[in-house]
Structures are given as C-alpha cells and as structure tokens.
mmCIF file of C-alpha atoms in Angstrom:
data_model
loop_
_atom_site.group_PDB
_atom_site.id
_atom_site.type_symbol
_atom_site.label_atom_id
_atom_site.label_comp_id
_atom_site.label_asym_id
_atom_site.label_seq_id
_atom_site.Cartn_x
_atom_site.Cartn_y
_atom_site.Cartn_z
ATOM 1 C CA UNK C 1445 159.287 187.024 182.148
ATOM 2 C CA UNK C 1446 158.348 185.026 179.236
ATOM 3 C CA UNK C 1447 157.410 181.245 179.075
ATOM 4 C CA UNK C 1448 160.723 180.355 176.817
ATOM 5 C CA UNK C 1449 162.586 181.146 179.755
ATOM 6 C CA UNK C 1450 161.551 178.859 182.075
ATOM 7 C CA UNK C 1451 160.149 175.520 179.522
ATOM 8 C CA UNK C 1452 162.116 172.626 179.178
ATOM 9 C CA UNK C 1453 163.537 171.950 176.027
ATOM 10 C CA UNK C 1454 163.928 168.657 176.445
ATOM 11 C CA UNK C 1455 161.005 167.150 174.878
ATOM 12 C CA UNK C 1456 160.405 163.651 175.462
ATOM 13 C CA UNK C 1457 157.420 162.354 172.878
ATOM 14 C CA UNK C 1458 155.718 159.226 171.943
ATOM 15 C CA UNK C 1459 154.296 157.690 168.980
ATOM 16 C CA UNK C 1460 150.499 157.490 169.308
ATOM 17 C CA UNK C 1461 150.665 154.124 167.709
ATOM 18 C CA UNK C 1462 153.156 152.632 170.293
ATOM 19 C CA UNK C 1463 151.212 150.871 173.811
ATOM 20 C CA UNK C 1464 150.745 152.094 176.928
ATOM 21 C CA UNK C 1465 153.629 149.877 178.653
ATOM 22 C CA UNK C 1466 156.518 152.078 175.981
ATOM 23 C CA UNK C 1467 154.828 155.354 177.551
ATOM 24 C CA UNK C 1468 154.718 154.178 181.250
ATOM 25 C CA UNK C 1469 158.685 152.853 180.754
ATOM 26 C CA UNK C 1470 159.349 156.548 179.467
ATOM 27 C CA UNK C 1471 157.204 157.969 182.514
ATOM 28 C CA UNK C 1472 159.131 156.342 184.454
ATOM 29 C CA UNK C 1473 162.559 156.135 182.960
ATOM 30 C CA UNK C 1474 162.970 160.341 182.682
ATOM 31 C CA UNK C 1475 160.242 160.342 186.061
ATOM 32 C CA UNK C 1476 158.034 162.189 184.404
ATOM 33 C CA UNK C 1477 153.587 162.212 185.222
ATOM 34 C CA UNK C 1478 152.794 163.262 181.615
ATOM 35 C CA UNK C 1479 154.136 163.071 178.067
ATOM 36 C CA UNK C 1480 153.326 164.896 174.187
ATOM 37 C CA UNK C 1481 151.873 162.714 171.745
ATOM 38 C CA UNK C 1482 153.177 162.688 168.090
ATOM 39 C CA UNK C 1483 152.487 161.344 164.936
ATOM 40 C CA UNK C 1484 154.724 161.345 161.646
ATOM 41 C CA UNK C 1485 152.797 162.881 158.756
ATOM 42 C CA UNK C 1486 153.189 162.307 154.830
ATOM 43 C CA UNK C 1487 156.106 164.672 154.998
ATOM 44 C CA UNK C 1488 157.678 162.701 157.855
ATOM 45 C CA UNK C 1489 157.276 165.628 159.837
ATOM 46 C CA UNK C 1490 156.188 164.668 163.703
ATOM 47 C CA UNK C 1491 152.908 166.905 164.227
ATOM 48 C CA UNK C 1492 151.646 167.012 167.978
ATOM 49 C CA UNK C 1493 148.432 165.371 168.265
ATOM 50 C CA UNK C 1494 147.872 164.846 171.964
ATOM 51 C CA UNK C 1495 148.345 164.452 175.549
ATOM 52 C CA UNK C 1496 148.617 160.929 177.888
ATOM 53 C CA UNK C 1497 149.345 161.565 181.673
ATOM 54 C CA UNK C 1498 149.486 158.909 184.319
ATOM 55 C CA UNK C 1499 146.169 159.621 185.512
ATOM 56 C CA UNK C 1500 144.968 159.095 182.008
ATOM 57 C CA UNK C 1501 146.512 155.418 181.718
ATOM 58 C CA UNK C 1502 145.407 155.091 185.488
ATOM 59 C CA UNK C 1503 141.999 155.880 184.288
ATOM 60 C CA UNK C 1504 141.897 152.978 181.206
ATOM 61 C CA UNK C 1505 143.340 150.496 182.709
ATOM 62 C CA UNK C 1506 140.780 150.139 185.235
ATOM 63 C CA UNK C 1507 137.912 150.669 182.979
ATOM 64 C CA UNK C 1508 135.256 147.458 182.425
ATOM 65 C CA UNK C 1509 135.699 148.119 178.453
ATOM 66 C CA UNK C 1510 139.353 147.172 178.291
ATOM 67 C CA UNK C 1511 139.711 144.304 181.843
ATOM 68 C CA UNK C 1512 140.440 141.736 178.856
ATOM 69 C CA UNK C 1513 143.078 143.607 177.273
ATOM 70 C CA UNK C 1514 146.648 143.512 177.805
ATOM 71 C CA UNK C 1515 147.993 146.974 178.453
ATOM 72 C CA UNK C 1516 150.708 146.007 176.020
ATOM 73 C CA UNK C 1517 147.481 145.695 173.386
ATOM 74 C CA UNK C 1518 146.413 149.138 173.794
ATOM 75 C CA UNK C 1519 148.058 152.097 171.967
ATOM 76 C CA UNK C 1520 148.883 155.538 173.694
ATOM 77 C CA UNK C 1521 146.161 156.844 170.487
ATOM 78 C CA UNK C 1522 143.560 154.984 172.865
ATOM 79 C CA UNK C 1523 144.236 156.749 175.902
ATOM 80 C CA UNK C 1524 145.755 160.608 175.100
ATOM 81 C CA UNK C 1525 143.625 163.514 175.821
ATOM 82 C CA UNK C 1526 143.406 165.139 171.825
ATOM 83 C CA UNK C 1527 141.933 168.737 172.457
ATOM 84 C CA UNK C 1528 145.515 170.235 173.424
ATOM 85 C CA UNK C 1529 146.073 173.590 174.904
ATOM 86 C CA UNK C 1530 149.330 175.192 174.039
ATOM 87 C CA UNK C 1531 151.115 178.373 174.424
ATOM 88 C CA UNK C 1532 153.219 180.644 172.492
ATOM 89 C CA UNK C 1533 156.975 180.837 173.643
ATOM 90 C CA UNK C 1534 156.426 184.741 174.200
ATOM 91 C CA UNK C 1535 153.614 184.890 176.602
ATOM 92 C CA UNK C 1536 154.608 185.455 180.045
ATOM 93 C CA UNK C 1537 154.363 183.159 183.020
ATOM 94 C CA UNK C 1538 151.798 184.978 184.467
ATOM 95 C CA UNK C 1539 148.895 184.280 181.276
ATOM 96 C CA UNK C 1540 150.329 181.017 181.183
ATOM 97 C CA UNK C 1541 149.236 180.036 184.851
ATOM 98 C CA UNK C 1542 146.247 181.279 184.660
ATOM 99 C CA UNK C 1543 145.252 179.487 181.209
ATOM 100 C CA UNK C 1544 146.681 175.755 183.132
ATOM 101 C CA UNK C 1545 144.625 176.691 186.195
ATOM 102 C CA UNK C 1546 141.700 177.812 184.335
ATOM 103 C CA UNK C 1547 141.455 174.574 181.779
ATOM 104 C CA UNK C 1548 143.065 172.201 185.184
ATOM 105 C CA UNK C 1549 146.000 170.960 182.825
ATOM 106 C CA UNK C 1550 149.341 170.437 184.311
ATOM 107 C CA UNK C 1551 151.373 170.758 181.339
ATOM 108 C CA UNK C 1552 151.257 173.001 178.221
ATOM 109 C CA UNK C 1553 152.893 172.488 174.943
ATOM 110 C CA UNK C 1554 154.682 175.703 174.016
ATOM 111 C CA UNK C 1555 154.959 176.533 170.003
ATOM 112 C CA UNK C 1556 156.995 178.468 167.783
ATOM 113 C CA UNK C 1557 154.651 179.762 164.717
ATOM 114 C CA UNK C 1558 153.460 176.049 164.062
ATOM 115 C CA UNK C 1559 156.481 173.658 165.985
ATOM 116 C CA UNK C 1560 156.664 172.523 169.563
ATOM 117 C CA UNK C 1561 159.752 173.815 170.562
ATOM 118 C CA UNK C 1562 159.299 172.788 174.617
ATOM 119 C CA UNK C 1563 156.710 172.339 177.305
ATOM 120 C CA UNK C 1564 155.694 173.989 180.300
ATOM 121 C CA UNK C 1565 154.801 172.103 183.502
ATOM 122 C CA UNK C 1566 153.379 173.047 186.979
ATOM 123 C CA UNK C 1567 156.953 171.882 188.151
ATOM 124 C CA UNK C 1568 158.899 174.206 186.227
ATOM 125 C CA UNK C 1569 156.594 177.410 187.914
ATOM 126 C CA UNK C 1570 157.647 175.424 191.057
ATOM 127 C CA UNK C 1571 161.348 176.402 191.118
ATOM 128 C CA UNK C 1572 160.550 180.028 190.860
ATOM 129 C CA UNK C 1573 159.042 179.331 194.570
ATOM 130 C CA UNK C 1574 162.344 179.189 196.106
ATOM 131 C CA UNK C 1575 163.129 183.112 195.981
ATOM 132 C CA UNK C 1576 162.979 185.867 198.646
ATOM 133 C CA UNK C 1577 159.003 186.571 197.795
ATOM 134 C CA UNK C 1578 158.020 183.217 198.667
ATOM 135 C CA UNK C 1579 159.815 183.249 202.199
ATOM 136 C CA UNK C 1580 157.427 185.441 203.614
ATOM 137 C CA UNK C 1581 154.464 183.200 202.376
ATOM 138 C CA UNK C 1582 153.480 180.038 204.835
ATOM 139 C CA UNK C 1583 152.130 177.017 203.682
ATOM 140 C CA UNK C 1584 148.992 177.645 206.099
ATOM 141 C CA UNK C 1585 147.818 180.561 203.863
ATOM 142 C CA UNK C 1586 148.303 178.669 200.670
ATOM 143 C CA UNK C 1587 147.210 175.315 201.477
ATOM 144 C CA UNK C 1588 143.874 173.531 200.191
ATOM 145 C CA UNK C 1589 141.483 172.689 203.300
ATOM 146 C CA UNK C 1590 139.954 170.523 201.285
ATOM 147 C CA UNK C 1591 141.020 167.304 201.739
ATOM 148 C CA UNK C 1592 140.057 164.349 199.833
ATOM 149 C CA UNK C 1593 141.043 161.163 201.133
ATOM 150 C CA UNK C 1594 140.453 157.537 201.710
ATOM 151 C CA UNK C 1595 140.835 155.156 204.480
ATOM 152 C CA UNK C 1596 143.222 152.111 203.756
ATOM 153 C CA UNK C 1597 140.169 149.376 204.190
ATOM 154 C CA UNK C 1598 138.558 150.864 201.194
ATOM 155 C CA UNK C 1599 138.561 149.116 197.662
ATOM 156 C CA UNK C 1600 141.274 149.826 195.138
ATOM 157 C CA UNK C 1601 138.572 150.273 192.863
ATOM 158 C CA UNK C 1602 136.695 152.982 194.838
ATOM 159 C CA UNK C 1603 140.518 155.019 195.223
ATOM 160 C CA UNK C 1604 140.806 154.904 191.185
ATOM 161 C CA UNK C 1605 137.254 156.040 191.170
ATOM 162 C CA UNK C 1606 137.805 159.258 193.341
ATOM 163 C CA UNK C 1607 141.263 160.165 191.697
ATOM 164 C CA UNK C 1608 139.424 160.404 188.618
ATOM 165 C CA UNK C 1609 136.217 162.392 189.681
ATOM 166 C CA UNK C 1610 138.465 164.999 191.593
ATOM 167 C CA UNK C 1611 140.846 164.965 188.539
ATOM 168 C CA UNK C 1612 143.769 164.787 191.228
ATOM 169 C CA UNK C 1613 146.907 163.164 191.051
ATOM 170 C CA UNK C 1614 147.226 161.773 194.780
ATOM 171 C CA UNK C 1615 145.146 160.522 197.406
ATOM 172 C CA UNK C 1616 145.401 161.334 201.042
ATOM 173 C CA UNK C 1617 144.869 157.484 203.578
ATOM 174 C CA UNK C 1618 143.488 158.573 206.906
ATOM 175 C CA UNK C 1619 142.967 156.812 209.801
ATOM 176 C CA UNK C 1620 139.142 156.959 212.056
ATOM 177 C CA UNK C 1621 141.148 159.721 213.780
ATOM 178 C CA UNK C 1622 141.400 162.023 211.016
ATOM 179 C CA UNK C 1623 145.817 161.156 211.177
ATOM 180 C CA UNK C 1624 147.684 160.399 208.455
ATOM 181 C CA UNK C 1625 148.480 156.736 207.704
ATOM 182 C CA UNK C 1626 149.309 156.870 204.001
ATOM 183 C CA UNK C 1627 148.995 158.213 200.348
ATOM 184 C CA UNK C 1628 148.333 156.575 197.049
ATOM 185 C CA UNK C 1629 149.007 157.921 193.851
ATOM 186 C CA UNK C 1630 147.586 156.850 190.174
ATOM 187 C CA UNK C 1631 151.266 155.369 189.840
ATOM 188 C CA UNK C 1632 150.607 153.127 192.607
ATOM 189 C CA UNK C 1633 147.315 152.530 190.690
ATOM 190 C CA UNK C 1634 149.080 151.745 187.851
ATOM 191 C CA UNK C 1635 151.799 149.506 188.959
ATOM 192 C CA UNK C 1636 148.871 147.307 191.061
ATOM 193 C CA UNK C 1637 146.474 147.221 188.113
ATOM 194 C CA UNK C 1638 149.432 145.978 185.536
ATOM 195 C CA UNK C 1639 150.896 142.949 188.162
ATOM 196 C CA UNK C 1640 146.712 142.418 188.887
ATOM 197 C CA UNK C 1641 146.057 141.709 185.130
ATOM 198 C CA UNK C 1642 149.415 140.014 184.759
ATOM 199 C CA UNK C 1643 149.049 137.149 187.656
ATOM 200 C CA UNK C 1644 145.253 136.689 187.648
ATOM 201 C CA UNK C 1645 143.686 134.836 185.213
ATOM 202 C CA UNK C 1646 141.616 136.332 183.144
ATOM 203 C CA UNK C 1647 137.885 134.297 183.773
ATOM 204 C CA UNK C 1648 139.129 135.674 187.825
ATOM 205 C CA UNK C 1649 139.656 139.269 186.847
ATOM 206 C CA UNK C 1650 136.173 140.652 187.069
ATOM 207 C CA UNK C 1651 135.574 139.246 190.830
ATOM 208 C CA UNK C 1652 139.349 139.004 192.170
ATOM 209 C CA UNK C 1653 139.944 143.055 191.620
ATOM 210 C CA UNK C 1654 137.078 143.663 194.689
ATOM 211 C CA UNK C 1655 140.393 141.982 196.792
ATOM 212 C CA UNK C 1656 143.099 144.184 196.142
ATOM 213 C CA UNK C 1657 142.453 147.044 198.934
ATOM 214 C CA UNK C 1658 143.990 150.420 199.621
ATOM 215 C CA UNK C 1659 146.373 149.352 202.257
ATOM 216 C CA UNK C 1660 148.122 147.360 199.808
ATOM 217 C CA UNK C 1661 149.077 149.526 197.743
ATOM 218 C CA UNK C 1662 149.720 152.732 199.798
ATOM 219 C CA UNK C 1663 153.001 154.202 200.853
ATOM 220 C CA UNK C 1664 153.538 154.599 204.408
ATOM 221 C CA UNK C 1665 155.980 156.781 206.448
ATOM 222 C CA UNK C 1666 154.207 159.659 203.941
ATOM 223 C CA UNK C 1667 156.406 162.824 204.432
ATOM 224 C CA UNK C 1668 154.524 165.843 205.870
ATOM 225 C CA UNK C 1669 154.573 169.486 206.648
ATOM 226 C CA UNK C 1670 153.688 171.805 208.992
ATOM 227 C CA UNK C 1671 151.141 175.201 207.930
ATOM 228 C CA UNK C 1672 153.895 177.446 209.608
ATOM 229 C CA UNK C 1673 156.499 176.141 206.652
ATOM 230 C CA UNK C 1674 157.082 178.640 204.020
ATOM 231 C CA UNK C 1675 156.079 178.122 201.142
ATOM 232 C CA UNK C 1676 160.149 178.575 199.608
ATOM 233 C CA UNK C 1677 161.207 175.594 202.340
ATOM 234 C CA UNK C 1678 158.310 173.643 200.671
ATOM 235 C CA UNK C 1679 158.858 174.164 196.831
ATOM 236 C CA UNK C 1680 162.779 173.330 197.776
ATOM 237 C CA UNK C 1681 161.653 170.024 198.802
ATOM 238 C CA UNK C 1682 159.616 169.490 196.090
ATOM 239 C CA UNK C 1683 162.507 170.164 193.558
ATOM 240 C CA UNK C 1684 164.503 167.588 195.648
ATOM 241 C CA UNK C 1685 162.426 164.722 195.815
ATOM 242 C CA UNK C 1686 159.953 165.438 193.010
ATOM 243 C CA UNK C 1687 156.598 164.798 195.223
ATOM 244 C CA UNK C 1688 154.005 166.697 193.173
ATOM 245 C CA UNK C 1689 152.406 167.411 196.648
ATOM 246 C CA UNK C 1690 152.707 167.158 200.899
ATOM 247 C CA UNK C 1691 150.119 166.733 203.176
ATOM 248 C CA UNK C 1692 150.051 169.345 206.108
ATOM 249 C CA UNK C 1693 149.653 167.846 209.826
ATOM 250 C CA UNK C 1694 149.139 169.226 212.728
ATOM 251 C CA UNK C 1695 151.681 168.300 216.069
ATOM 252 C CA UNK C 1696 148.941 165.373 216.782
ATOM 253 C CA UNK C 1697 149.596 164.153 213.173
ATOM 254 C CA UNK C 1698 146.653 165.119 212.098
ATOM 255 C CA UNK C 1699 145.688 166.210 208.835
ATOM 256 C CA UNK C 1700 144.635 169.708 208.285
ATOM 257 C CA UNK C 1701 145.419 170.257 204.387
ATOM 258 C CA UNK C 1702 147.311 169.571 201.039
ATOM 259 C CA UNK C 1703 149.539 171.478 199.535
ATOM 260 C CA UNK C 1704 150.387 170.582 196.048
ATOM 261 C CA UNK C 1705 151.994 172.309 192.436
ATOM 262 C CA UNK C 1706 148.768 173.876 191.765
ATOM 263 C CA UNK C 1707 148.836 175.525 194.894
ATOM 264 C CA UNK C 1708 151.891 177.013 193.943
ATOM 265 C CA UNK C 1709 150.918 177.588 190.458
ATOM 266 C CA UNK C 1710 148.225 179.775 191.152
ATOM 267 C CA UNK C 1711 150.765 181.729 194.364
ATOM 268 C CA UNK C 1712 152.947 182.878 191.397
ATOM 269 C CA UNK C 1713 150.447 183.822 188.809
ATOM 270 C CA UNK C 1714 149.408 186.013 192.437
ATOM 271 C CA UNK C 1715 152.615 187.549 192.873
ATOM 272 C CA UNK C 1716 154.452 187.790 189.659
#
C-alpha cells in the first residue's frame, strides 16, 4: 500500500510569521500535537518551510532566553524545526515507517513533484492496528520496558527538562511504590507555563517557577492497560480517545511499561 492512501488531506498550516498562541489555538482547535509551517513567496505561492509540534513550543516557552517574552511576542518562525523530512505520495507505508522511526519524527509531509499535497502521522499508521493481524499481537510483546517517569513532588521545571532530553511526548508520575499516580504531557506544560507567565509578574518569574510542582499539573485517574491486551483492543482505544500513548500496569497497579504510537509504528513497518 502506498502512503496517499492512508495521509490526510486535510492540511491544516500556519504562517511562520503568526505567534505561538494562533498555532497552540489551531493545536488545539482541530486537536492536533503538530502542524506544517508555510510561508507565501513572491509568487504568492505558500512554500513549506517547517515544522512546530507541541513539544517544540513546550520546549521555548520554558527556556531562560525568552522568560520575558510574551508567547503572543514570539512567532511560530522562532520555534519550528526547518530541516523537514518528507515523503513522496507513492512510497509505501512500510519505507515510510521506517524513515519516521529512523529520523524520531512523528509526522511527515508528503509531496507531489514539488507541492504538499497531505501529511502522514504516527496516528494515521495507528488505525491500520485494528485488523485481524494485530489481534494475535499483545501489548506485553510490544510494549517499551523502559519507563521514564517522574514523581509528582518533583519541579515542573525538571518534568519539561526530561520530556525534552528523551524527545517524548508524555511523562509517566509514579508513586515510591513504583504505582501509577499520574501523567503529564508537554500540553499540560504548556497550558501551566502560559497562565504562569500570565499571572506572575514578571521581576517574580525567575524565582516563582521553582513553585509550580508536578502534582499540579498532572492528570489523575490516568487510563491504563494490561500486557495481555492486544495490541488491535489498544490502537481502537487510541482512535477513540486520541491518547498518543497508555501506560501498562500490572493487577497491583503497578507500572511495568508504555505503550505508545511509535510502538505501533514500528509493529506495522514489522508486519506489513
């Protein structure tokens, strides 16, 4: 199968010259984690010229060399990744996962000759997980054992910091235990960071932030599975409530894995 066939065609785009709060109210708007960055040319033709995910804006917001600066002061140009890996509309779905697993992108432009016709995401290779194939796979032989996670006393400062060294999307909160109390994404990041810079002063910013802590921000109640799900019951969930990931538990509520898109993504460039 080729890449056309399972894209979306729906391109949503932004102007590298808008700010960052236009491209988080389309993120969130069409609930989307990443979005293709245009710019009009002399022919007022819009060429592709980049990348900005949430873990990108997640990333500048919190950085020392912009803590002054309104995030309604800081154009998507600022933030976008620029070296862009896309893919022809005839390759099939199997080079395509291997080239976003190989470069760890979650999203490919795909071109015609010279135009982006559509774009490819982990979550489209994620409904092709709900068919017959994918029943007989559990989540237990799929599933990362390596877990990265935090514990909710920790800094909101040290969670950014982690999300961005692992280049993940989500954080797991554990308890002394090893069981699951929570998870924190760089959306959570980004919604805390944005109400932070809007209610603190700014002379309070640089020692107030060492105050805002994990456990307020995380999401409780986190939905889990179990290893011995398959991997078709998990990727239907996934389509339903758009979680890019779940963590796996054992019956004591402890956690034993992750299992997220790219997971998934790599299972299919496996078996297709």
């Amino acid at each position: 199968m080729q890449i056309k066939n399972i894209m979306s065609e729906d391109l949503i785009t932004i102007d590298k010259d808008q700010n960052l709060l236009d491209g988080l109210k389309l993120l969130r708007k069409n609930k989307i984690s990443r979005l293709p960055v245009v710019n009009t040319n002399q022919n007022n033709e819009k060429e592709l010229v980049g990348i900005v995910s949430e873990r990108d804006i997640a990333n500048k917001l919190g950085s020392s060399k912009v803590d002054k600066l309104s995030p309604s002061k800081l154009h998507i140009s600022s933030v976008m990744v620029k070296d862009i890996i896309s893919v022809d509309k005839t390759m099939s779905l199997v080079d395509v996962a291997n080239i976003m697993l190989e470069n760890g992108i979650g999203s490919a432009p795909v071109q015609d000759e010279d135009m982006m016709i559509g774009i490819v995401s982990k979550a489209d290779f994620v409904s092709l997980c709900v068919g017959r194939p994918y029943e007989r796979v559990t989540v237990g032989e799929v599933m990362s054992k390596n877990i990265i996670s935090v514990s909710a006393e920790d800094r909101l400062i040290h969670a950014r910091r982690v999300i961005i060294d692992n280049k993940i999307g989500r954080l797991l909160v554990t308890g002394d235990n090893g069981e699951l109390v929570g998870i924190i994404t760089s959306k959570d990041i980004i919604r805390a960071l944005m109400d932070f810079k809007k209610y603190t002063p700014e002379k309070y910013q640089k020692t107030q932030i060492k105050n805002l802590y994990v456990e307020d921000i995380m999401s409780g109640n986190v939905s889990a599975v179990s290893s011995d799900d398959t991997i078709a019951d998990v990727a239907g969930k996934m389509m339903e409530t758009g979680f890019n990931g779940y963590p796996v538990v054992n019956d004591n509520n402890e956690v034993i894995g992750i299992i997220t898109q790219t997971d998934l993504l790599a299972l299919v460039a496996e078996i297709e």
